[in-house]
CSV table of C-alpha atoms in Angstrom, one decimal:
chain,number,residue,atom,x,y,z
F,1,MET,CA,42.3,-62.9,-30.3
F,2,LEU,CA,38.5,-62.2,-29.9
F,3,GLN,CA,37.9,-64.2,-33.1
F,4,TYR,CA,39.4,-67.3,-31.7
F,5,ALA,CA,37.5,-66.8,-28.4
F,6,ALA,CA,34.3,-66.7,-30.5
F,7,ILE,CA,35.2,-69.9,-32.3
F,8,VAL,CA,35.8,-71.5,-28.9
F,9,LEU,CA,32.3,-70.4,-27.8
F,10,ILE,CA,30.8,-72.0,-31.0
F,11,MET,CA,32.6,-75.2,-30.2
F,12,LEU,CA,31.4,-75.2,-26.6
F,13,GLY,CA,27.8,-74.8,-27.9
F,14,LEU,CA,28.3,-77.6,-30.4
F,15,TYR,CA,29.7,-79.9,-27.7
F,16,GLY,CA,26.6,-79.1,-25.5
F,17,LEU,CA,24.3,-79.8,-28.4
F,18,LEU,CA,25.9,-83.2,-28.9
F,19,THR,CA,26.1,-84.4,-25.3
F,20,GLN,CA,23.2,-82.9,-23.4
F,21,ARG,CA,20.0,-84.8,-22.9
F,22,ASN,CA,17.9,-82.0,-21.3
F,23,ILE,CA,15.8,-79.9,-23.5
F,24,ILE,CA,16.5,-76.6,-21.7
F,25,LYS,CA,20.2,-77.3,-21.8
F,26,ILE,CA,20.0,-78.0,-25.5
F,27,ILE,CA,18.3,-74.6,-26.0
F,28,ILE,CA,21.0,-72.9,-23.9
F,29,SER,CA,23.7,-74.6,-26.0
F,30,LEU,CA,22.0,-73.3,-29.2
F,31,ASN,CA,22.1,-69.8,-27.6
F,32,ILE,CA,25.8,-70.1,-26.7
F,33,MET,CA,26.6,-71.1,-30.3
F,34,GLU,CA,24.6,-68.2,-31.6
F,35,ILE,CA,26.4,-65.7,-29.3
F,36,GLY,CA,29.8,-67.1,-30.5
F,37,LEU,CA,28.8,-66.7,-34.1
F,38,ASN,CA,27.5,-63.1,-33.6
F,39,LEU,CA,30.8,-62.2,-31.8
F,40,PHE,CA,32.8,-63.7,-34.6
F,41,ILE,CA,30.9,-61.7,-37.3
F,42,VAL,CA,31.2,-58.5,-35.4
F,43,SER,CA,34.9,-59.0,-34.8
F,44,VAL,CA,35.5,-59.4,-38.5
F,45,GLY,CA,34.5,-55.8,-39.0
F,46,TYR,CA,36.6,-54.4,-36.1
F,47,VAL,CA,39.2,-51.8,-37.1
F,48,GLU,CA,42.0,-50.7,-34.7
F,49,GLY,CA,41.1,-47.2,-33.6
F,50,GLY,CA,37.9,-47.1,-35.5
F,51,ILE,CA,34.8,-45.3,-34.1
F,52,ALA,CA,31.2,-46.4,-34.1
F,53,PRO,CA,29.7,-46.0,-37.5
F,54,ILE,CA,27.4,-43.0,-36.5
F,55,LEU,CA,27.9,-39.5,-37.7
F,56,THR,CA,27.5,-37.0,-34.8
F,57,SER,CA,28.2,-33.4,-34.2
F,58,VAL,CA,31.6,-34.4,-32.8
F,59,ASN,CA,32.6,-37.1,-35.4
F,60,ASN,CA,31.0,-35.2,-38.2
F,61,SER,CA,32.7,-36.4,-41.4
F,62,SER,CA,32.5,-39.6,-43.5
F,63,SER,CA,36.3,-39.4,-44.0
F,64,LEU,CA,37.0,-40.6,-40.5
F,65,VAL,CA,38.0,-44.2,-39.7
F,66,PHE,CA,34.9,-46.2,-38.8
F,67,VAL,CA,34.5,-49.8,-37.9
F,68,ASP,CA,32.7,-51.9,-40.6
F,69,PRO,CA,29.0,-51.2,-40.3
F,70,LEU,CA,27.8,-54.1,-42.5
F,71,PRO,CA,28.6,-57.0,-40.0
F,72,GLN,CA,26.8,-55.0,-37.3
F,73,ALA,CA,23.7,-54.8,-39.5
F,74,LEU,CA,23.9,-58.5,-40.3
F,75,VAL,CA,24.3,-59.4,-36.6
F,76,LEU,CA,21.2,-57.2,-35.8
F,77,THR,CA,19.3,-59.5,-38.1
F,78,ALA,CA,20.8,-62.6,-36.6
F,79,ILE,CA,20.0,-61.6,-33.0
F,80,VAL,CA,16.3,-61.1,-33.8
F,81,ILE,CA,16.0,-64.4,-35.5
F,82,GLY,CA,17.8,-66.0,-32.5
F,83,VAL,CA,15.1,-64.6,-30.2
F,84,GLY,CA,12.4,-66.0,-32.5
F,85,THR,CA,13.9,-69.5,-32.5
F,86,THR,CA,14.6,-69.5,-28.8
F,87,ALA,CA,10.9,-68.5,-28.1
F,88,LEU,CA,9.7,-71.3,-30.3
F,89,GLY,CA,12.0,-73.8,-28.7
F,90,LEU,CA,10.9,-72.8,-25.2
F,91,ALA,CA,7.2,-73.1,-26.2
F,92,LEU,CA,7.9,-76.6,-27.5
F,93,ALA,CA,9.7,-77.4,-24.2
F,94,LYS,CA,6.7,-76.1,-22.2
F,95,ASN,CA,4.4,-78.3,-24.1
F,96,ILE,CA,6.7,-81.3,-23.7
F,97,TYR,CA,6.9,-80.7,-20.0
F,98,GLN,CA,3.1,-80.6,-19.7
F,99,LYS,CA,2.8,-83.9,-21.5
F,100,TYR,CA,5.6,-85.9,-20.0
F,101,GLY,CA,6.4,-84.1,-16.7
F,102,THR,CA,10.1,-84.0,-17.4
F,103,PHE,CA,12.7,-82.2,-19.5
F,104,GLU,CA,15.0,-85.2,-19.8
F,105,ILE,CA,14.8,-86.9,-23.2
F,106,ASP,CA,15.8,-90.3,-21.7
F,107,GLU,CA,12.9,-90.3,-19.2
F,108,MET,CA,10.2,-89.6,-21.7
F,109,GLY,CA,7.8,-92.4,-22.8
F,110,GLU,CA,8.5,-94.6,-19.7
F,111,GLU,CA,5.4,-93.5,-17.7
D,1,MET,CA,32.4,-92.8,-24.5
D,2,LYS,CA,29.8,-90.8,-26.4
D,3,ASN,CA,30.9,-87.6,-24.7
D,4,PHE,CA,34.5,-88.4,-25.6
D,5,LEU,CA,33.6,-88.8,-29.3
D,6,ALA,CA,31.6,-85.5,-29.2
D,7,LEU,CA,34.7,-83.8,-27.7
D,8,LEU,CA,36.9,-85.2,-30.4
D,9,LEU,CA,34.6,-84.1,-33.1
D,10,THR,CA,34.2,-80.6,-31.7
D,11,LEU,CA,38.0,-80.2,-31.3
D,12,PHE,CA,38.6,-81.5,-34.8
D,13,LEU,CA,36.0,-79.0,-36.2
D,14,GLY,CA,37.5,-76.1,-34.2
D,15,TYR,CA,41.0,-77.0,-35.4
D,16,MET,CA,39.9,-77.1,-39.0
D,17,ILE,CA,38.2,-73.7,-38.8
D,18,MET,CA,41.2,-72.1,-37.0
D,19,THR,CA,43.7,-73.5,-39.5
D,20,SER,CA,41.6,-72.4,-42.5
D,21,LEU,CA,41.4,-68.9,-41.0
D,22,ALA,CA,45.0,-68.6,-39.9
D,23,ALA,CA,46.6,-68.8,-43.4
D,24,ASN,CA,43.9,-66.9,-45.3
D,25,ASP,CA,44.7,-63.6,-47.1
D,26,LEU,CA,41.0,-62.7,-47.2
D,27,PHE,CA,40.7,-63.0,-43.4
D,28,PRO,CA,42.6,-60.1,-41.7
D,29,ASP,CA,43.9,-60.3,-38.2
D,30,GLN,CA,41.9,-58.7,-35.4
D,31,GLY,CA,41.8,-55.0,-35.9
D,32,ALA,CA,43.7,-55.0,-39.2
D,33,ALA,CA,40.6,-55.0,-41.4
D,34,ASP,CA,40.6,-52.4,-44.2
D,35,VAL,CA,37.1,-51.0,-44.7
D,36,THR,CA,38.1,-49.0,-47.7
D,37,THR,CA,38.5,-52.1,-49.8
D,38,ARG,CA,35.1,-53.4,-48.7
D,39,VAL,CA,31.6,-52.7,-50.0
D,40,SER,CA,30.9,-51.0,-46.6
D,41,GLN,CA,32.9,-48.0,-47.6
D,42,LYS,CA,30.2,-47.2,-50.2
D,43,TYR,CA,27.6,-47.3,-47.5
D,44,ILE,CA,29.7,-44.9,-45.3
D,45,ASP,CA,30.3,-42.5,-48.2
D,46,ARG,CA,26.7,-42.9,-49.5
D,47,SER,CA,28.3,-43.5,-53.0
D,48,VAL,CA,26.5,-46.6,-54.2
D,49,ASN,CA,24.8,-44.6,-57.0
D,50,GLY,CA,27.8,-42.3,-57.6
D,51,ASP,CA,30.4,-40.4,-55.7
D,52,VAL,CA,29.1,-37.4,-53.7
D,53,GLY,CA,32.3,-36.4,-51.9
D,54,GLU,CA,32.7,-36.0,-48.2
D,55,VAL,CA,29.5,-36.3,-46.1
D,56,ILE,CA,29.4,-33.8,-43.3
D,57,PHE,CA,27.0,-34.0,-40.3
D,58,GLY,CA,24.5,-31.1,-40.3
D,59,GLN,CA,25.3,-30.0,-43.8
D,60,ALA,CA,24.9,-32.8,-46.4
D,61,THR,CA,21.5,-32.7,-48.1
D,62,ASN,CA,19.7,-35.0,-50.4
D,63,LEU,CA,22.0,-38.0,-50.0
D,64,GLU,CA,20.9,-41.3,-51.5
D,65,SER,CA,20.4,-42.5,-47.9
D,66,GLY,CA,19.7,-40.0,-45.1
D,67,PRO,CA,20.4,-41.5,-41.7
D,68,ALA,CA,23.3,-40.3,-39.6
D,69,ASN,CA,23.6,-43.8,-38.2
D,70,ILE,CA,25.2,-45.9,-40.9
D,71,VAL,CA,23.9,-49.2,-39.5
D,72,THR,CA,20.4,-47.9,-39.8
D,73,ALA,CA,21.1,-46.8,-43.3
D,74,ILE,CA,22.0,-50.4,-44.1
D,75,VAL,CA,19.3,-52.1,-42.1
D,76,ALA,CA,16.3,-49.9,-43.1
D,77,ASP,CA,17.4,-48.5,-46.5
D,78,TYR,CA,20.1,-50.4,-48.4
D,79,ARG,CA,18.9,-53.8,-47.2
D,80,SER,CA,15.4,-52.9,-46.2
D,81,PHE,CA,13.9,-55.9,-48.1
D,82,ASP,CA,16.1,-58.2,-46.0
D,83,THR,CA,14.7,-56.5,-42.9
D,84,LEU,CA,11.1,-57.1,-44.2
D,85,GLY,CA,12.0,-60.8,-44.4
D,86,GLU,CA,13.5,-60.7,-40.9
D,87,VAL,CA,10.3,-59.1,-39.5
D,88,THR,CA,8.4,-61.9,-41.2
D,89,VAL,CA,10.5,-64.5,-39.5
D,90,LEU,CA,9.8,-62.9,-36.1
D,91,PHE,CA,6.1,-62.8,-37.0
D,92,VAL,CA,6.0,-66.5,-37.9
D,93,SER,CA,7.8,-67.5,-34.7
D,94,SER,CA,5.4,-65.5,-32.5
D,95,LEU,CA,2.6,-67.2,-34.5
D,96,GLY,CA,4.1,-70.5,-33.8
D,97,VAL,CA,4.3,-69.8,-30.0
D,98,ALA,CA,0.7,-68.7,-30.0
D,99,LEU,CA,-0.3,-71.9,-31.8
D,100,LEU,CA,1.6,-74.1,-29.4
D,101,LEU,CA,0.6,-72.3,-26.1
D,102,GLY,CA,-2.5,-70.4,-26.9
D,103,GLY,CA,-6.1,-71.5,-26.7
D,104,PRO,CA,-9.6,-70.1,-26.6
D,105,LYS,CA,-9.8,-69.6,-22.8
D,106,GLN,CA,-6.7,-68.4,-21.1
D,107,LYS,CA,-6.0,-67.3,-17.5
D,108,ARG,CA,-2.8,-66.2,-15.7
D,109,LEU,CA,-0.4,-68.9,-14.6
D,110,GLU,CA,-0.6,-69.6,-10.8
D,111,LEU,CA,2.5,-68.2,-9.2
D,112,ASN,CA,3.8,-69.0,-5.7
D,113,PHE,CA,4.6,-65.4,-5.3
D,114,HIS,CA,2.1,-62.7,-4.4
D,115,PRO,CA,3.3,-59.1,-4.8
D,116,ASN,CA,2.6,-56.6,-2.2
D,117,PHE,CA,1.1,-53.1,-2.7
D,118,MET,CA,4.5,-51.3,-2.9
D,119,LEU,CA,5.7,-53.6,-5.7
D,120,ARG,CA,2.5,-53.1,-7.7
D,121,VAL,CA,2.6,-49.3,-7.5
D,122,GLY,CA,6.3,-49.0,-8.0
D,123,SER,CA,6.2,-51.2,-11.1
D,124,ARG,CA,3.4,-49.1,-12.6
D,125,ALA,CA,5.6,-46.0,-12.1
D,126,LEU,CA,8.6,-47.6,-13.7
D,127,PHE,CA,6.5,-49.0,-16.5
D,128,GLY,CA,5.9,-45.5,-18.0
D,129,ILE,CA,9.6,-44.6,-17.9
D,130,ILE,CA,10.7,-47.8,-19.6
D,131,LEU,CA,8.0,-47.5,-22.2
D,132,MET,CA,9.0,-43.9,-23.0
D,133,THR,CA,12.7,-44.8,-23.3
D,134,GLY,CA,11.7,-47.6,-25.7
D,135,ILE,CA,9.7,-45.2,-27.9
D,136,TYR,CA,12.5,-42.6,-27.7
D,137,ILE,CA,15.0,-45.1,-28.9
D,138,ALA,CA,12.8,-46.3,-31.7
D,139,ILE,CA,12.1,-42.7,-32.9
D,140,HIS,CA,15.8,-41.7,-32.8
D,141,GLY,CA,16.9,-44.9,-34.6
D,142,HIS,CA,18.3,-42.9,-37.6
D,143,LEU,CA,20.4,-40.6,-35.4
D,144,THR,CA,21.7,-42.5,-32.3
D,145,PRO,CA,22.6,-46.1,-31.5
D,146,GLY,CA,19.5,-48.3,-31.3
D,147,GLY,CA,16.4,-48.3,-33.5
D,148,GLY,CA,13.3,-50.3,-34.0
D,149,PHE,CA,14.5,-53.6,-32.7
D,150,PRO,CA,16.1,-52.5,-29.4
D,151,GLY,CA,13.2,-50.0,-28.9
D,152,GLY,CA,10.6,-52.6,-29.5
D,153,THR,CA,12.3,-55.0,-27.1
D,154,MET,CA,12.3,-52.3,-24.5
D,155,ILE,CA,8.6,-51.7,-25.0
D,156,ALA,CA,8.1,-55.5,-24.5
D,157,SER,CA,10.3,-55.5,-21.4
D,158,SER,CA,8.0,-52.8,-19.8
D,159,MET,CA,5.1,-55.2,-20.4
D,160,LEU,CA,7.1,-58.0,-18.9
D,161,LEU,CA,7.7,-55.9,-15.8
D,162,LEU,CA,3.9,-55.5,-15.3
D,163,TYR,CA,3.4,-59.2,-15.8
D,164,LEU,CA,6.0,-60.2,-13.3
D,165,ALA,CA,5.2,-57.6,-10.6
D,166,ASP,CA,1.4,-58.3,-10.6
D,167,ASP,CA,0.1,-61.8,-10.6
D,168,GLU,CA,-3.4,-60.7,-11.7
D,169,PHE,CA,-2.3,-58.4,-14.5
D,170,ARG,CA,-3.3,-59.3,-18.1
D,171,ALA,CA,-2.7,-57.0,-21.1
D,172,LYS,CA,-5.4,-56.4,-23.7
D,173,ILE,CA,-3.8,-58.9,-26.1
D,174,LYS,CA,-6.3,-58.3,-28.9
D,175,GLY,CA,-5.0,-54.7,-29.1
D,176,PHE,CA,-1.4,-56.1,-29.5
D,177,LYS,CA,-2.5,-58.4,-32.3
D,178,MET,CA,-4.2,-55.5,-34.1
D,179,LEU,CA,-1.1,-53.2,-33.7
D,180,GLU,CA,1.2,-56.0,-34.9
D,181,SER,CA,-0.8,-56.6,-38.1
D,182,ALA,CA,-1.3,-52.9,-38.7
D,183,ALA,CA,2.4,-52.2,-38.4
D,184,GLY,CA,3.4,-55.1,-40.6
D,185,SER,CA,0.9,-54.3,-43.3
D,186,ALA,CA,2.0,-50.6,-43.2
D,187,TYR,CA,5.6,-51.7,-43.9
D,188,VAL,CA,4.5,-53.8,-46.9
D,189,LEU,CA,2.2,-50.9,-48.1
D,190,ILE,CA,5.2,-48.5,-47.9
D,191,GLY,CA,7.1,-50.9,-50.0
D,192,LEU,CA,4.3,-51.2,-52.6
D,193,ALA,CA,3.9,-47.4,-52.7
D,194,GLY,CA,7.5,-47.2,-53.7
D,195,LEU,CA,6.9,-49.8,-56.4
D,196,PHE,CA,3.9,-48.1,-57.9
D,197,LEU,CA,4.6,-44.4,-57.3
D,198,GLY,CA,8.4,-44.7,-57.8
D,199,SER,CA,10.4,-47.2,-59.6
D,200,TYR,CA,11.3,-50.0,-57.1
D,201,PHE,CA,10.1,-51.8,-54.0
D,202,LEU,CA,10.6,-49.8,-50.8
D,203,GLU,CA,11.8,-46.7,-52.6
D,204,ASN,CA,12.3,-43.7,-50.3
D,205,LEU,CA,9.7,-41.3,-51.7
D,206,LEU,CA,10.2,-38.5,-49.2
D,207,GLY,CA,13.1,-36.1,-49.4
D,208,ASN,CA,16.1,-37.0,-47.3
D,209,GLY,CA,16.5,-33.5,-45.7
D,210,ILE,CA,19.6,-32.4,-43.8
D,211,LEU,CA,21.7,-35.2,-42.4
D,212,GLY,CA,21.3,-35.2,-38.6
D,213,ASP,CA,17.9,-33.6,-38.3
D,214,LEU,CA,15.2,-35.4,-36.4
D,215,LEU,CA,12.9,-35.0,-39.4
D,216,SER,CA,15.3,-36.3,-42.0
D,217,ALA,CA,16.0,-39.5,-44.0
D,218,GLY,CA,12.5,-39.6,-45.4
D,219,MET,CA,10.7,-42.9,-44.9
D,220,ILE,CA,13.4,-44.5,-42.6
D,221,PRO,CA,12.2,-43.1,-39.2
D,222,ILE,CA,8.6,-44.1,-40.2
D,223,ILE,CA,9.7,-47.6,-41.1
D,224,TYR,CA,11.8,-48.0,-38.0
D,225,VAL,CA,9.0,-46.8,-35.7
D,226,LEU,CA,6.7,-49.3,-37.4
D,227,ILE,CA,9.3,-52.0,-36.8
D,228,GLY,CA,9.6,-51.0,-33.2
D,229,LEU,CA,5.8,-51.2,-32.7
D,230,LYS,CA,5.7,-54.6,-34.4
D,231,VAL,CA,8.5,-56.1,-32.5
D,232,GLY,CA,7.2,-54.7,-29.2
D,233,SER,CA,3.7,-56.1,-29.7
D,234,GLU,CA,5.0,-59.4,-31.0
D,235,ILE,CA,7.3,-60.0,-28.0
D,236,SER,CA,4.6,-58.8,-25.6
D,237,GLY,CA,2.3,-61.4,-27.2
D,238,VAL,CA,4.9,-64.1,-26.7
D,239,ILE,CA,5.3,-63.1,-23.0
D,240,ASP,CA,1.6,-63.3,-22.5
D,241,ASN,CA,1.5,-66.7,-24.1
D,242,PHE,CA,4.2,-68.0,-21.7
D,243,LEU,CA,2.6,-66.5,-18.6
D,244,THR,CA,-0.9,-67.9,-19.2
D,245,GLU,CA,-2.5,-71.3,-19.1
D,246,GLU,CA,-5.7,-72.9,-20.2
D,247,GLY,CA,-8.6,-72.5,-17.8
D,248,VAL,CA,-11.5,-70.1,-17.0
């Protein structure tokens, strides 16, 4: 069920991207989409009863049932890139606010 | 009207994705995934170059990849070149933020809020604890959950605490820039050393040791600590860019 919840999150983010006219809200929509996508990728690797893919002194053998570690590694990459894009977007938003005094796309350029 | 069209488009796209996933043999139900048929099983068994049998914590030696944390084995060993690209993306984005917001003369942003003495001293005390936790997590990335990226973010969050709790505080940003470039260059140099002294880029030249020891897995703890320092200094630089403005 988590996979479908993740798809709903992606759709919510897409709807926000299409309808919102405020730069901060657009960035938040992008973030919601990204979280949905990350949840979806991680849920693909979930195994019922599997343990975290780390060998410890308790779970000490590779023959145990682990959840899939590869989607987790890919999501680690995706999260970092998401942070980078969000920072860049917010920097652009700060510059736009300094120039126009507003975050609303419709109010820009009217002076 | 426009919102309605957007809603229709979104629902249509969601319906398409869900129907394509519902009747797909390659897409298992939640929790029914079979890792043994996937490539990940080779990462768990460390058997990409050949079967080595069962891997036991504290006993297995000289595996093809040493970390006890399998996610770290993938991120910093099997797919290390991918991680180098990822670190580059973060570097470019922090460079972009510095280009957009930076300038020759910077001072702290004027805040309406002026912290009192207790807040300033308390945040200094907390700063050390958060910084140490971040470094601990970065160093133990090959044994426990976490690693360079969460550890680096935690180091940056300790800087953010100082910035928020003191309206006059300004980190020595030149040091961060030097740390960032030194860590990034060291990562590339380690890769080149593998290419010239060994046989391929980012080859693990040190011995892997016993699985589960702090000093094991060869280059991987070194690479992950470098990533932690780089991520921490980059995000601290971004925080500084956001909390300063032009002026004397």
